[in-house]
Rosetta silent file (secondary structure, phi, psi, omega in degrees, C-alpha in Angstrom):
SEQUENCE: MASDPPVAVYDACVLYPFHLRNILIQCAFDGLVEARWTDDIHDEWIRNLAANTQGLSIERLEATRDRMNAVLPEAAVADHRPLIADLTLPDPDDRHVLAAAIAGKASIIVTWNLKDFPARNLVAHDVTSKSPDDFLTDLHAAFPEALISSVRSAKHNLRRTIPSVEAFIDVLQQGGLKKFSGVLRRNITGLK
SCORE:     score description
SCORE:     0.000 S_00000001
   1 L     0.000  130.188 -179.292  106.011  136.290  122.089 S_00000001
   2 L   -82.339  149.867  176.660  104.772  134.058  119.301 S_00000001
   3 L   -83.881  134.755  179.965  103.367  135.361  116.074 S_00000001
   4 L    57.135   52.827 -179.896   99.702  134.600  115.707 S_00000001
   5 L   -65.907  149.166  177.135   99.126  132.751  118.991 S_00000001
   6 L   -71.725  157.317  178.259   95.939  130.733  119.407 S_00000001
   7 E  -106.351  123.053 -174.123   93.166  132.210  121.570 S_00000001
   8 E  -135.846  134.125  171.614   92.046  129.633  124.130 S_00000001
   9 E   -84.496  129.222  172.480   89.543  129.435  126.991 S_00000001
  10 E   -92.678  115.453  178.618   90.981  127.575  129.919 S_00000001
  11 L   -72.480  159.859 -178.376   88.210  125.517  131.451 S_00000001
  12 H   -56.609  -36.555 -179.207   88.129  125.189  135.259 S_00000001
  13 H   -63.192  -22.669  179.401   89.369  121.588  135.187 S_00000001
  14 H   -95.475  -10.370  176.003   92.716  122.673  133.652 S_00000001
  15 H   -95.691  -14.895  178.348   93.177  125.481  136.172 S_00000001
  16 L   -64.765  -49.591  179.566   92.522  123.156  139.096 S_00000001
  17 L   -76.539  132.163 -173.173   95.837  121.183  139.068 S_00000001
  18 H   -57.651  -56.264 -169.126   98.689  123.450  140.230 S_00000001
  19 H   -67.234  -34.239  177.675  101.444  122.353  137.900 S_00000001
  20 H   -68.634  -43.492  175.031   99.132  122.426  134.790 S_00000001
  21 H   -55.142  -43.762  179.281   97.866  125.843  135.753 S_00000001
  22 H   -58.846  -48.009 -177.500  101.390  127.085  136.272 S_00000001
  23 H   -67.169  -43.090 -179.658  102.427  125.956  132.758 S_00000001
  24 H   -65.215  -42.652  178.435   99.278  127.259  131.041 S_00000001
  25 H   -67.276  -39.371  178.543   99.539  130.636  132.679 S_00000001
  26 H   -65.073  -37.086  177.049  103.264  130.923  131.851 S_00000001
  27 H   -57.742  -45.724 -177.859  102.545  130.033  128.269 S_00000001
  28 H   -72.129  -38.861 -178.693   99.976  132.930  128.127 S_00000001
  29 H   -67.800  -32.406  179.445  102.291  135.263  129.941 S_00000001
  30 L   -84.445   -3.611  176.496  105.055  134.495  127.399 S_00000001
  31 L    84.973   20.328  176.431  102.659  135.129  124.542 S_00000001
  32 L   -82.840  -22.782 -179.837  102.372  131.606  123.149 S_00000001
  33 L  -148.337  146.188  167.402   98.613  131.654  123.679 S_00000001
  34 E   -91.283  101.014 -176.134   96.015  134.287  124.345 S_00000001
  35 E   -75.766  150.329  171.168   94.259  132.897  127.484 S_00000001
  36 E  -133.048  141.667  169.372   90.574  133.505  128.232 S_00000001
  37 E  -157.016  175.882 -179.282   88.535  132.844  131.353 S_00000001
  38 L  -132.018  169.924  173.903   85.664  134.256  133.252 S_00000001
  39 H   -59.983  -36.025 -179.892   84.778  134.936  136.942 S_00000001
  40 H   -65.530  -43.418  179.036   82.509  131.790  136.654 S_00000001
  41 H   -59.820  -52.190 -178.432   85.459  129.660  135.561 S_00000001
  42 H   -57.832  -45.358  178.788   87.615  130.984  138.385 S_00000001
  43 H   -53.833  -37.907 -177.041   84.836  130.432  140.857 S_00000001
  44 H   -69.638  -50.855 -177.978   84.473  126.833  139.790 S_00000001
  45 H   -69.088  -34.998  178.004   88.192  125.764  140.055 S_00000001
  46 H   -63.674  -50.954  178.968   88.566  127.680  143.296 S_00000001
  47 H   -56.949  -48.113 -175.505   85.495  126.190  144.915 S_00000001
  48 H   -68.324  -43.535 -179.187   86.380  122.611  143.816 S_00000001
  49 H   -66.452  -45.430 -179.093   90.096  122.852  144.797 S_00000001
  50 H   -63.872  -39.450  179.830   89.239  124.325  148.241 S_00000001
  51 H   -68.949  -26.078 -175.030   86.634  121.609  148.823 S_00000001
  52 H   -98.156   -9.178 -175.855   89.012  118.819  147.843 S_00000001
  53 L  -126.241  107.718 -177.234   92.170  120.023  149.575 S_00000001
  54 L   -60.298  133.535  175.254   92.220  120.032  153.365 S_00000001
  55 L    79.994    3.232  176.808   93.828  123.210  154.833 S_00000001
  56 L   -98.401  116.439 -171.595   93.769  125.135  151.584 S_00000001
  57 L   -86.075  150.278  177.767   91.887  128.374  152.119 S_00000001
  58 H   -59.641  -40.508 -176.891   89.641  130.053  149.583 S_00000001
  59 H   -61.926  -37.697  178.845   91.477  133.317  150.317 S_00000001
  60 H   -66.435  -43.102  179.579   94.771  131.841  149.187 S_00000001
  61 H   -70.191  -37.093  172.793   93.169  130.618  145.932 S_00000001
  62 H   -59.122  -41.047  176.397   91.466  133.952  145.431 S_00000001
  63 H   -62.752  -39.507  175.775   94.879  135.637  145.749 S_00000001
  64 H   -59.215  -47.598  177.421   96.071  133.238  143.048 S_00000001
  65 H   -58.643  -44.249 -179.567   93.148  134.257  140.820 S_00000001
  66 H   -62.173  -39.927  174.472   93.881  137.925  141.471 S_00000001
  67 H   -64.746  -40.685  176.718   97.583  137.472  140.403 S_00000001
  68 H   -63.049  -41.255  176.235   96.442  135.694  137.272 S_00000001
  69 H   -65.470  -35.455  179.413   94.077  138.478  136.491 S_00000001
  70 H   -72.057  -41.238 -176.630   96.795  141.115  137.167 S_00000001
  71 H   -79.414  -22.951 -179.021   99.418  139.458  134.878 S_00000001
  72 L  -130.903   62.077 -172.879   96.903  138.638  132.108 S_00000001
  73 H   -62.409  -26.077 -176.475   94.172  141.372  132.363 S_00000001
  74 H   -75.862   -7.548 -178.087   93.135  140.784  128.726 S_00000001
  75 H   -76.127  -28.932 -174.437   92.180  137.146  129.647 S_00000001
  76 E   -69.413  125.388  176.722   89.086  138.126  131.555 S_00000001
  77 L  -107.990  121.192 -173.753   85.881  137.771  129.532 S_00000001
  78 L  -115.873  -12.914 -171.607   83.015  139.585  131.109 S_00000001
  79 L  -104.510   28.883 -171.057   80.353  139.865  128.385 S_00000001
  80 L   -91.485  -25.717 -166.573   79.619  136.197  127.900 S_00000001
  81 H   -61.745  -35.298  177.613   76.489  135.673  130.069 S_00000001
  82 H   -61.120  -17.047 -176.456   73.881  136.958  127.514 S_00000001
  83 H   -85.920  -24.661 -168.484   75.040  134.145  125.083 S_00000001
  84 H   -57.272  -42.532 -167.623   74.500  131.258  127.506 S_00000001
  85 H   -67.769  -27.577 -179.487   70.799  130.738  127.119 S_00000001
  86 H   -88.323   -0.653 -179.735   71.068  130.153  123.314 S_00000001
  87 L   -94.827  149.923  179.205   73.758  127.535  123.549 S_00000001
  88 L  -121.593  128.630  177.047   73.417  123.742  123.566 S_00000001
  89 L  -144.897  160.490  176.474   75.854  121.366  125.243 S_00000001
  90 L   -58.497  -35.435  177.288   75.368  117.895  126.756 S_00000001
  91 L  -118.218  108.807 -175.776   75.716  119.456  130.207 S_00000001
  92 H   -55.120  -26.335  179.930   73.912  122.825  130.349 S_00000001
  93 H   -73.629   -4.027  176.520   76.236  123.932  133.184 S_00000001
  94 H   -97.923   -3.516 -177.927   79.110  124.039  130.741 S_00000001
  95 H   -62.520  -26.333  176.475   77.494  126.498  128.373 S_00000001
  96 H   -62.564  -26.182  178.784   79.192  129.379  130.138 S_00000001
  97 H   -71.885  -48.495  176.241   82.529  128.046  128.996 S_00000001
  98 H   -60.837  -38.121  175.379   81.420  128.010  125.300 S_00000001
  99 H   -58.059  -44.172  176.401   79.901  131.440  125.826 S_00000001
 100 H   -58.496  -45.353 -178.790   83.292  132.626  127.061 S_00000001
 101 H   -62.771  -39.018  179.733   84.971  131.261  124.015 S_00000001
 102 H   -69.775  -47.029 -178.827   82.493  133.120  121.691 S_00000001
 103 H   -70.225  -26.548  177.724   82.632  136.402  123.519 S_00000001
 104 L   -90.633    1.946  179.148   86.415  136.095  123.903 S_00000001
 105 L    58.954   38.772 -177.670   86.930  135.274  120.303 S_00000001
 106 L   -93.616  146.329 -178.801   88.697  132.038  121.269 S_00000001
 107 L  -102.857  -10.217 -173.543   89.007  129.215  118.751 S_00000001
 108 E  -139.751  141.318  166.144   89.841  126.540  121.330 S_00000001
 109 E  -107.292  114.131  177.020   88.476  125.345  124.702 S_00000001
 110 E   -84.504  113.912 -173.920   91.237  123.649  126.698 S_00000001
 111 L  -153.004  150.364  167.273   89.520  120.989  128.851 S_00000001
 112 L   -86.666   -9.118 -175.693   89.867  117.454  130.165 S_00000001
 113 L   -98.705   59.724 -174.646   86.126  117.117  129.701 S_00000001
 114 H   -59.687  -38.260  178.164   86.063  116.669  125.913 S_00000001
 115 H   -57.002  -32.628 -175.556   82.828  114.720  126.005 S_00000001
 116 H   -78.466  -10.472  178.887   81.098  117.767  127.430 S_00000001
 117 L  -128.204   67.606  179.961   82.198  119.883  124.359 S_00000001
 118 L   -67.364  146.526 -178.225   81.426  117.748  121.298 S_00000001
 119 H   -52.345  -40.361 -177.146   82.434  119.090  117.884 S_00000001
 120 H   -57.483  -28.848 -178.299   78.821  119.099  116.678 S_00000001
 121 H   -91.905  -10.266 -173.628   77.928  121.734  119.285 S_00000001
 122 H  -105.641  -28.958 -171.741   81.086  123.835  118.753 S_00000001
 123 H   -56.155  -41.158 -176.663   81.548  123.907  114.940 S_00000001
 124 H   -64.818  -17.758 -176.836   78.867  126.637  114.292 S_00000001
 125 H  -104.277    7.097 -176.856   80.891  128.896  116.634 S_00000001
 126 L    54.342   44.227 -179.792   84.315  128.126  115.029 S_00000001
 127 L  -126.445  142.568  170.638   85.467  126.621  118.300 S_00000001
 128 E  -119.983  164.531  172.108   87.180  123.230  118.998 S_00000001
 129 E  -116.645  145.673  174.937   87.985  121.523  122.248 S_00000001
 130 E  -142.178  144.417  173.893   91.387  120.007  123.086 S_00000001
 131 L   -70.593  151.852  176.946   92.776  118.220  126.061 S_00000001
 132 H   -56.050  -30.214  178.073   95.647  120.119  127.734 S_00000001
 133 H   -64.529  -49.701  177.177   97.924  117.293  126.611 S_00000001
 134 H   -64.237  -42.649 -175.164   97.073  117.835  122.925 S_00000001
 135 H   -62.008  -48.592 -176.542   96.996  121.602  123.339 S_00000001
 136 H   -69.815  -35.755  173.455  100.507  121.787  124.876 S_00000001
 137 H   -62.646  -44.254  177.333  101.907  119.266  122.341 S_00000001
 138 H   -64.603  -39.668  175.160  100.477  121.397  119.492 S_00000001
 139 H   -58.544  -42.231  179.571  101.952  124.503  121.079 S_00000001
 140 H   -63.900  -39.411  179.131  105.313  122.793  121.090 S_00000001
 141 H   -62.700  -37.967 -177.387  104.936  121.839  117.394 S_00000001
 142 H   -79.237  -36.048 -173.667  104.154  125.472  116.554 S_00000001
 143 L  -137.046   62.913 -168.968  106.638  127.180  118.812 S_00000001
 144 H   -49.002  -60.315 -175.961  109.204  124.531  119.919 S_00000001
 145 H   -62.736  -46.569 -178.719  111.926  126.690  121.558 S_00000001
 146 H   -59.246  -41.688  177.888  109.497  129.196  123.033 S_00000001
 147 H   -61.188  -44.517  178.231  107.376  126.422  124.558 S_00000001
 148 H   -63.741  -44.078  177.336  110.408  124.738  126.230 S_00000001
 149 H   -57.143  -42.063  178.539  111.502  128.160  127.514 S_00000001
 150 H   -63.186  -42.705  175.282  107.996  128.663  128.985 S_00000001
 151 H   -61.349  -42.187  176.857  108.049  125.342  130.697 S_00000001
 152 H   -63.742  -37.228  175.226  111.434  125.993  132.082 S_00000001
 153 H   -64.196  -41.009 -178.940  110.145  129.325  133.487 S_00000001
 154 H   -63.411  -37.154  176.428  107.145  127.513  134.954 S_00000001
 155 H   -63.317  -43.817  179.737  109.434  125.084  136.685 S_00000001
 156 H   -68.183  -19.922  175.177  111.484  128.032  138.049 S_00000001
 157 L   -63.919  -22.992 -174.457  108.175  129.565  139.375 S_00000001
 158 L   -71.791  130.113 -175.457  108.109  126.799  141.947 S_00000001
 159 L  -114.903  -39.401 -173.712  109.176  128.102  145.375 S_00000001
 160 L   -71.407  -49.083  174.235  108.013  125.655  147.980 S_00000001
 161 L  -125.970  137.379  179.276  109.475  122.563  146.453 S_00000001
 162 L  -117.085   93.270 -175.523  112.061  122.625  143.722 S_00000001
 163 L   -77.880  159.609  167.464  111.871  119.312  141.964 S_00000001
 164 L   -62.121  164.332  178.984  114.448  117.959  139.569 S_00000001
 165 H   -60.154  -41.513 -177.870  113.509  118.305  135.887 S_00000001
 166 H   -66.513  -39.550  178.604  112.809  114.536  135.822 S_00000001
 167 H   -67.176  -39.048  179.232  110.537  114.744  138.909 S_00000001
 168 H   -62.183  -43.780  179.154  108.701  117.721  137.409 S_00000001
 169 H   -64.732  -44.619 -178.196  108.039  115.805  134.183 S_00000001
 170 H   -57.106  -44.186  174.699  106.917  112.755  136.182 S_00000001
 171 H   -56.917  -42.802  177.001  104.323  114.916  137.989 S_00000001
 172 H   -65.366  -40.635  179.584  102.986  116.203  134.702 S_00000001
 173 H   -64.776  -40.083  175.862  102.775  112.733  133.312 S_00000001
 174 H   -63.661  -27.870 -178.810  100.936  111.503  136.403 S_00000001
 175 L   -84.079    4.768  176.504   98.590  114.437  135.926 S_00000001
 176 L   103.336   -4.818  178.965   97.627  113.129  132.501 S_00000001
 177 L   -82.136   71.470 -172.990  100.057  114.969  130.226 S_00000001
 178 H   -75.610  -51.953  177.988  101.312  111.752  128.663 S_00000001
 179 H   -65.960  -43.417  178.073  102.240  112.940  125.190 S_00000001
 180 H   -61.043  -40.193  177.296  103.477  116.280  126.409 S_00000001
 181 H   -59.895  -34.092  177.054  105.691  114.542  129.004 S_00000001
 182 H   -66.555  -45.009  174.079  107.306  112.667  126.119 S_00000001
 183 H   -53.550  -48.572 -175.975  107.969  115.962  124.378 S_00000001
 184 H   -66.339  -40.397  179.081  109.578  117.339  127.524 S_00000001
 185 H   -59.263  -39.310 -177.071  111.708  114.209  128.000 S_00000001
 186 H   -74.140  -14.619  177.778  113.075  114.592  124.491 S_00000001
 187 L  -116.685   26.699 -172.537  113.939  118.221  125.279 S_00000001
 188 H   -56.104  -38.537 -178.436  115.125  117.695  128.790 S_00000001
 189 H   -63.841  -29.030  178.706  118.416  119.583  128.450 S_00000001
 190 H   -75.394   -9.345 -178.372  116.427  122.725  127.493 S_00000001
 191 H   -94.040   -7.909 -173.366  114.512  122.580  130.762 S_00000001
 192 L   -91.078    0.000    0.000  117.502  122.766  133.055 S_00000001
């Protein structure tokens, strides 16, 4: 467990990709970050992933959500909805994520959709937005050994396919984690 871990809302778009979700949840489980999410965020990633993946049932994704909530019960933010109406973002449908950050006392929104969370709309709430690539790279800078250990555990979580470390990093790079993949390649022996 890291001392003074950041508190971060995981937007639906970072929970959608399996390998990224696996790493982000493992980092939270290991105490490198205090994760936050809402039922609305869960509903969004589950709905989109089920719609875009043939043969993947909502029930299976709901079981994943239930496991996430079971291992990280403090991550669930339930009192965010009254805040939504007073918030301003380029896309009004994203206000619930900022509301979750405020209610969950998070300082970071981890999202691929940075343009939807501009600094000018977040600064008054002491919140910033970061891509998962920057977020994980920053976590490594703050907690290098612990972060590599978390990624190693995330890789060992894989049961259906057990990729080599190199293949695992390749998948993360293809998923947009370009800087973080470089960090992992420099620390490849620690991932085995």
